[in-house]
């Protein structure tokens, strides 16, 4: 589960990680007032107006603007809110922006990258840090891998003091910066472990310019991205309260309510499969035979007839779908449950596009009999002998 930057900053503050002050706004006039307030309360000579969407690369898409006056803040807010934001992580048409963060600017001496994620190889959290912050860590890994350090974190003991010092010295922190940076690393690890996070990223982590009060500058987080394990949300009420349904595809949100895993894709062949691995294989074989999948849809191992019927409604509600391939290997989800759902969907929704069904496994003979008896009510349906046959039939229908 993703959350917005302003929510991530709030969580960082809760765990004692310093961030510049900011104000959430939803229109240009409010952005203008926010600049005035930040200037009055904190002496901010410059501010940053930032689009709040669940996508990275906002700066490249024009979703982050530096402003030096209230008037500039209003104009920047109007520009960002007036059109969809298009970044490398959004659909081609972009995403609407309805919320903005107006944050106080700081004088930056040096930028760093700091993140914690899960290392699937070692099966433990890992802290990743780089002396090159403010840019994509993937790009740094390609062009200057020596600038990156990785340190495993114990899920029980957390980040140890010697590890934080090791990372701080590797990154080049000096004087009081070492203690400040180390403290932030400990706090970020604490946030990560206590909230079942998949990713806790600060980019950039910065050292501000030296002042009389802080001759070594201060270490603060300018931007943050947090992502959490959806399977753990039953015990993370505070995190779950940050969920923003408007950032999800309506069909994906609807599928989630029925325990379905659904992701819309760009093709025109709808897929209904049980099991994530089988769903991936089904999409692969569709492409192998010249088709393009319109979605990933895993009904899971214990889907009810009601949930599977809803899955058909979601697929058929997509106007780009020109055909449907059902591929079920019956285990916990029995083949006859799927067959009954197909028949119910035909009655309640209607199949106006070709439907090819491949069933194997538990209760497959019962399922085949049910579908055979229902053929008169579902004239668009064909039965595939196996997965290859089913894929060839549905792609042939689309090509015809």
mmCIF file with all atom_site columns, N, CA and C in Angstrom, residues 200-241:
data_model
loop_
_atom_site.group_PDB
_atom_site.id
_atom_site.type_symbol
_atom_site.label_atom_id
_atom_site.label_alt_id
_atom_site.label_comp_id
_atom_site.label_asym_id
_atom_site.label_entity_id
_atom_site.label_seq_id
_atom_site.pdbx_PDB_ins_code
_atom_site.Cartn_x
_atom_site.Cartn_y
_atom_site.Cartn_z
_atom_site.occupancy
_atom_site.B_iso_or_equiv
_atom_site.pdbx_formal_charge
_atom_site.auth_seq_id
_atom_site.auth_comp_id
_atom_site.auth_asym_id
_atom_site.auth_atom_id
_atom_site.pdbx_PDB_model_num
ATOM 1   N N  . UNK A 1 200 ? 10.937 2.101  2.874  1.00 0.00 ? 200 UNK A N  1
ATOM 2   C CA . UNK A 1 200 ? 10.991 3.386  3.576  1.00 0.00 ? 200 UNK A CA 1
ATOM 3   C C  . UNK A 1 200 ? 12.162 4.147  2.978  1.00 0.00 ? 200 UNK A C  1
ATOM 4   N N  . UNK A 1 201 ? 11.859 5.136  2.155  1.00 0.00 ? 201 UNK A N  1
ATOM 5   C CA . UNK A 1 201 ? 12.886 5.818  1.359  1.00 0.00 ? 201 UNK A CA 1
ATOM 6   C C  . UNK A 1 201 ? 12.906 7.304  1.661  1.00 0.00 ? 201 UNK A C  1
ATOM 7   N N  . UNK A 1 202 ? 14.105 7.841  1.871  1.00 0.00 ? 202 UNK A N  1
ATOM 8   C CA . UNK A 1 202 ? 14.312 9.284  1.992  1.00 0.00 ? 202 UNK A CA 1
ATOM 9   C C  . UNK A 1 202 ? 15.233 9.694  0.849  1.00 0.00 ? 202 UNK A C  1
ATOM 10  N N  . UNK A 1 203 ? 14.709 10.495 -0.053 1.00 0.00 ? 203 UNK A N  1
ATOM 11  C CA . UNK A 1 203 ? 15.504 10.932 -1.205 1.00 0.00 ? 203 UNK A CA 1
ATOM 12  C C  . UNK A 1 203 ? 15.044 12.320 -1.668 1.00 0.00 ? 203 UNK A C  1
ATOM 13  N N  . UNK A 1 204 ? 15.802 13.354 -1.307 1.00 0.00 ? 204 UNK A N  1
ATOM 14  C CA . UNK A 1 204 ? 17.113 13.267 -0.678 1.00 0.00 ? 204 UNK A CA 1
ATOM 15  C C  . UNK A 1 204 ? 17.075 13.465 0.838  1.00 0.00 ? 204 UNK A C  1
ATOM 16  N N  . UNK A 1 205 ? 18.079 12.877 1.483  1.00 0.00 ? 205 UNK A N  1
ATOM 17  C CA . UNK A 1 205 ? 18.464 13.229 2.849  1.00 0.00 ? 205 UNK A CA 1
ATOM 18  C C  . UNK A 1 205 ? 19.538 14.287 2.678  1.00 0.00 ? 205 UNK A C  1
ATOM 19  N N  . UNK A 1 206 ? 19.403 15.430 3.342  1.00 0.00 ? 206 UNK A N  1
ATOM 20  C CA . UNK A 1 206 ? 20.326 16.528 3.049  1.00 0.00 ? 206 UNK A CA 1
ATOM 21  C C  . UNK A 1 206 ? 21.029 17.040 4.299  1.00 0.00 ? 206 UNK A C  1
ATOM 22  N N  . UNK A 1 207 ? 22.190 17.615 4.068  1.00 0.00 ? 207 UNK A N  1
ATOM 23  C CA . UNK A 1 207 ? 22.879 18.423 5.074  1.00 0.00 ? 207 UNK A CA 1
ATOM 24  C C  . UNK A 1 207 ? 22.674 19.876 4.675  1.00 0.00 ? 207 UNK A C  1
ATOM 25  N N  . UNK A 1 208 ? 22.148 20.672 5.599  1.00 0.00 ? 208 UNK A N  1
ATOM 26  C CA . UNK A 1 208 ? 21.922 22.086 5.302  1.00 0.00 ? 208 UNK A CA 1
ATOM 27  C C  . UNK A 1 208 ? 23.222 22.859 5.474  1.00 0.00 ? 208 UNK A C  1
ATOM 28  N N  . UNK A 1 209 ? 23.255 24.056 4.938  1.00 0.00 ? 209 UNK A N  1
ATOM 29  C CA . UNK A 1 209 ? 24.452 24.885 5.039  1.00 0.00 ? 209 UNK A CA 1
ATOM 30  C C  . UNK A 1 209 ? 24.715 25.280 6.489  1.00 0.00 ? 209 UNK A C  1
ATOM 31  N N  . UNK A 1 210 ? 25.978 25.445 6.802  1.00 0.00 ? 210 UNK A N  1
ATOM 32  C CA . UNK A 1 210 ? 26.386 25.766 8.164  1.00 0.00 ? 210 UNK A CA 1
ATOM 33  C C  . UNK A 1 210 ? 25.878 27.146 8.585  1.00 0.00 ? 210 UNK A C  1
ATOM 34  N N  . UNK A 1 211 ? 25.533 27.276 9.867  1.00 0.00 ? 211 UNK A N  1
ATOM 35  C CA . UNK A 1 211 ? 25.138 28.554 10.467 1.00 0.00 ? 211 UNK A CA 1
ATOM 36  C C  . UNK A 1 211 ? 25.900 28.701 11.781 1.00 0.00 ? 211 UNK A C  1
ATOM 37  N N  . UNK A 1 212 ? 25.775 29.870 12.393 1.00 0.00 ? 212 UNK A N  1
ATOM 38  C CA . UNK A 1 212 ? 26.421 30.079 13.688 1.00 0.00 ? 212 UNK A CA 1
ATOM 39  C C  . UNK A 1 212 ? 25.875 29.106 14.721 1.00 0.00 ? 212 UNK A C  1
ATOM 40  N N  . UNK A 1 213 ? 24.570 28.844 14.650 1.00 0.00 ? 213 UNK A N  1
ATOM 41  C CA . UNK A 1 213 ? 23.939 27.930 15.605 1.00 0.00 ? 213 UNK A CA 1
ATOM 42  C C  . UNK A 1 213 ? 24.308 26.479 15.320 1.00 0.00 ? 213 UNK A C  1
ATOM 43  N N  . UNK A 1 214 ? 24.432 26.142 14.015 1.00 0.00 ? 214 UNK A N  1
ATOM 44  C CA . UNK A 1 214 ? 24.768 24.767 13.612 1.00 0.00 ? 214 UNK A CA 1
ATOM 45  C C  . UNK A 1 214 ? 25.969 24.812 12.675 1.00 0.00 ? 214 UNK A C  1
ATOM 46  N N  . UNK A 1 215 ? 27.189 24.872 13.227 1.00 0.00 ? 215 UNK A N  1
ATOM 47  C CA . UNK A 1 215 ? 28.391 24.984 12.379 1.00 0.00 ? 215 UNK A CA 1
ATOM 48  C C  . UNK A 1 215 ? 28.617 23.784 11.458 1.00 0.00 ? 215 UNK A C  1
ATOM 49  N N  . UNK A 1 216 ? 28.047 22.625 11.812 1.00 0.00 ? 216 UNK A N  1
ATOM 50  C CA . UNK A 1 216 ? 28.143 21.446 10.937 1.00 0.00 ? 216 UNK A CA 1
ATOM 51  C C  . UNK A 1 216 ? 26.902 21.277 10.068 1.00 0.00 ? 216 UNK A C  1
ATOM 52  N N  . UNK A 1 217 ? 25.985 22.257 10.108 1.00 0.00 ? 217 UNK A N  1
ATOM 53  C CA . UNK A 1 217 ? 24.715 22.119 9.408  1.00 0.00 ? 217 UNK A CA 1
ATOM 54  C C  . UNK A 1 217 ? 23.797 21.166 10.151 1.00 0.00 ? 217 UNK A C  1
ATOM 55  N N  . UNK A 1 218 ? 22.655 20.871 9.565  1.00 0.00 ? 218 UNK A N  1
ATOM 56  C CA . UNK A 1 218 ? 21.734 19.892 10.145 1.00 0.00 ? 218 UNK A CA 1
ATOM 57  C C  . UNK A 1 218 ? 21.394 18.842 9.090  1.00 0.00 ? 218 UNK A C  1
ATOM 58  N N  . UNK A 1 219 ? 21.053 17.649 9.546  1.00 0.00 ? 219 UNK A N  1
ATOM 59  C CA . UNK A 1 219 ? 20.684 16.564 8.637  1.00 0.00 ? 219 UNK A CA 1
ATOM 60  C C  . UNK A 1 219 ? 19.176 16.385 8.710  1.00 0.00 ? 219 UNK A C  1
ATOM 61  N N  . UNK A 1 220 ? 18.485 16.557 7.572  1.00 0.00 ? 220 UNK A N  1
ATOM 62  C CA . UNK A 1 220 ? 17.032 16.455 7.549  1.00 0.00 ? 220 UNK A CA 1
ATOM 63  C C  . UNK A 1 220 ? 16.569 15.726 6.291  1.00 0.00 ? 220 UNK A C  1
ATOM 64  N N  . UNK A 1 221 ? 15.324 15.237 6.329  1.00 0.00 ? 221 UNK A N  1
ATOM 65  C CA . UNK A 1 221 ? 14.719 14.536 5.191  1.00 0.00 ? 221 UNK A CA 1
ATOM 66  C C  . UNK A 1 221 ? 13.898 15.521 4.371  1.00 0.00 ? 221 UNK A C  1
ATOM 67  N N  . UNK A 1 222 ? 14.207 15.640 3.095  1.00 0.00 ? 222 UNK A N  1
ATOM 68  C CA . UNK A 1 222 ? 13.446 16.558 2.238  1.00 0.00 ? 222 UNK A CA 1
ATOM 69  C C  . UNK A 1 222 ? 12.256 15.892 1.568  1.00 0.00 ? 222 UNK A C  1
ATOM 70  N N  . UNK A 1 223 ? 12.378 14.630 1.238  1.00 0.00 ? 223 UNK A N  1
ATOM 71  C CA . UNK A 1 223 ? 11.298 13.916 0.544  1.00 0.00 ? 223 UNK A CA 1
ATOM 72  C C  . UNK A 1 223 ? 11.280 12.485 1.050  1.00 0.00 ? 223 UNK A C  1
ATOM 73  N N  . UNK A 1 224 ? 10.111 11.890 1.084  1.00 0.00 ? 224 UNK A N  1
ATOM 74  C CA . UNK A 1 224 ? 9.997  10.526 1.607  1.00 0.00 ? 224 UNK A CA 1
ATOM 75  C C  . UNK A 1 224 ? 8.964  9.743  0.821  1.00 0.00 ? 224 UNK A C  1
ATOM 76  N N  . UNK A 1 225 ? 9.226  8.456  0.705  1.00 0.00 ? 225 UNK A N  1
ATOM 77  C CA . UNK A 1 225 ? 8.282  7.535  0.065  1.00 0.00 ? 225 UNK A CA 1
ATOM 78  C C  . UNK A 1 225 ? 8.182  6.289  0.928  1.00 0.00 ? 225 UNK A C  1
ATOM 79  N N  . UNK A 1 226 ? 6.960  5.968  1.350  1.00 0.00 ? 226 UNK A N  1
ATOM 80  C CA . UNK A 1 226 ? 6.729  4.794  2.181  1.00 0.00 ? 226 UNK A CA 1
ATOM 81  C C  . UNK A 1 226 ? 5.727  3.868  1.511  1.00 0.00 ? 226 UNK A C  1
ATOM 82  N N  . UNK A 1 227 ? 6.019  2.582  1.561  1.00 0.00 ? 227 UNK A N  1
ATOM 83  C CA . UNK A 1 227 ? 5.121  1.565  1.015  1.00 0.00 ? 227 UNK A CA 1
ATOM 84  C C  . UNK A 1 227 ? 5.003  0.452  2.039  1.00 0.00 ? 227 UNK A C  1
ATOM 85  N N  . UNK A 1 228 ? 3.776  -0.091 2.206  1.00 0.00 ? 228 UNK A N  1
ATOM 86  C CA . UNK A 1 228 ? 3.519  -1.046 3.279  1.00 0.00 ? 228 UNK A CA 1
ATOM 87  C C  . UNK A 1 228 ? 2.926  -2.350 2.742  1.00 0.00 ? 228 UNK A C  1
ATOM 88  N N  . UNK A 1 229 ? 3.147  -3.409 3.491  1.00 0.00 ? 229 UNK A N  1
ATOM 89  C CA . UNK A 1 229 ? 2.648  -4.734 3.143  1.00 0.00 ? 229 UNK A CA 1
ATOM 90  C C  . UNK A 1 229 ? 1.139  -4.778 3.363  1.00 0.00 ? 229 UNK A C  1
ATOM 91  N N  . UNK A 1 230 ? 0.378  -4.911 2.269  1.00 0.00 ? 230 UNK A N  1
ATOM 92  C CA . UNK A 1 230 ? -1.089 -4.929 2.392  1.00 0.00 ? 230 UNK A CA 1
ATOM 93  C C  . UNK A 1 230 ? -1.576 -6.105 3.218  1.00 0.00 ? 230 UNK A C  1
ATOM 94  N N  . UNK A 1 231 ? -0.827 -7.211 3.210  1.00 0.00 ? 231 UNK A N  1
ATOM 95  C CA . UNK A 1 231 ? -1.238 -8.383 3.981  1.00 0.00 ? 231 UNK A CA 1
ATOM 96  C C  . UNK A 1 231 ? -1.146 -8.160 5.489  1.00 0.00 ? 231 UNK A C  1
ATOM 97  N N  . UNK A 1 232 ? -0.466 -7.088 5.897  1.00 0.00 ? 232 UNK A N  1
ATOM 98  C CA . UNK A 1 232 ? -0.309 -6.806 7.332  1.00 0.00 ? 232 UNK A CA 1
ATOM 99  C C  . UNK A 1 232 ? -1.213 -5.681 7.802  1.00 0.00 ? 232 UNK A C  1
ATOM 100 N N  . UNK A 1 233 ? -2.059 -5.156 6.925  1.00 0.00 ? 233 UNK A N  1
ATOM 101 C CA . UNK A 1 233 ? -2.856 -3.997 7.307  1.00 0.00 ? 233 UNK A CA 1
ATOM 102 C C  . UNK A 1 233 ? -3.902 -4.303 8.375  1.00 0.00 ? 233 UNK A C  1
ATOM 103 N N  . UNK A 1 234 ? -4.217 -5.574 8.576  1.00 0.00 ? 234 UNK A N  1
ATOM 104 C CA . UNK A 1 234 ? -5.183 -5.922 9.629  1.00 0.00 ? 234 UNK A CA 1
ATOM 105 C C  . UNK A 1 234 ? -4.664 -5.531 11.014 1.00 0.00 ? 234 UNK A C  1
ATOM 106 N N  . UNK A 1 235 ? -3.345 -5.344 11.155 1.00 0.00 ? 235 UNK A N  1
ATOM 107 C CA . UNK A 1 235 ? -2.783 -4.957 12.449 1.00 0.00 ? 235 UNK A CA 1
ATOM 108 C C  . UNK A 1 235 ? -2.122 -3.573 12.398 1.00 0.00 ? 235 UNK A C  1
ATOM 109 N N  . UNK A 1 236 ? -2.372 -2.837 11.324 1.00 0.00 ? 236 UNK A N  1
ATOM 110 C CA . UNK A 1 236 ? -1.775 -1.515 11.170 1.00 0.00 ? 236 UNK A CA 1
ATOM 111 C C  . UNK A 1 236 ? -2.863 -0.484 10.885 1.00 0.00 ? 236 UNK A C  1
ATOM 112 N N  . UNK A 1 237 ? -3.715 -0.256 11.874 1.00 0.00 ? 237 UNK A N  1
ATOM 113 C CA . UNK A 1 237 ? -4.844 0.657  11.681 1.00 0.00 ? 237 UNK A CA 1
ATOM 114 C C  . UNK A 1 237 ? -4.394 2.076  11.341 1.00 0.00 ? 237 UNK A C  1
ATOM 115 N N  . UNK A 1 238 ? -3.317 2.541  11.982 1.00 0.00 ? 238 UNK A N  1
ATOM 116 C CA . UNK A 1 238 ? -2.841 3.905  11.718 1.00 0.00 ? 238 UNK A CA 1
ATOM 117 C C  . UNK A 1 238 ? -2.385 4.053  10.276 1.00 0.00 ? 238 UNK A C  1
ATOM 118 N N  . UNK A 1 239 ? -1.671 3.059  9.776  1.00 0.00 ? 239 UNK A N  1
ATOM 119 C CA . UNK A 1 239 ? -1.208 3.110  8.392  1.00 0.00 ? 239 UNK A CA 1
ATOM 120 C C  . UNK A 1 239 ? -2.396 3.010  7.440  1.00 0.00 ? 239 UNK A C  1
ATOM 121 N N  . UNK A 1 240 ? -3.317 2.103  7.731  1.00 0.00 ? 240 UNK A N  1
ATOM 122 C CA . UNK A 1 240 ? -4.474 1.902  6.852  1.00 0.00 ? 240 UNK A CA 1
ATOM 123 C C  . UNK A 1 240 ? -5.322 3.165  6.729  1.00 0.00 ? 240 UNK A C  1
ATOM 124 N N  . UNK A 1 241 ? -5.302 4.011  7.768  1.00 0.00 ? 241 UNK A N  1
ATOM 125 C CA . UNK A 1 241 ? -6.077 5.260  7.720  1.00 0.00 ? 241 UNK A CA 1
ATOM 126 C C  . UNK A 1 241 ? -5.541 6.221  6.667  1.00 0.00 ? 241 UNK A C  1
#
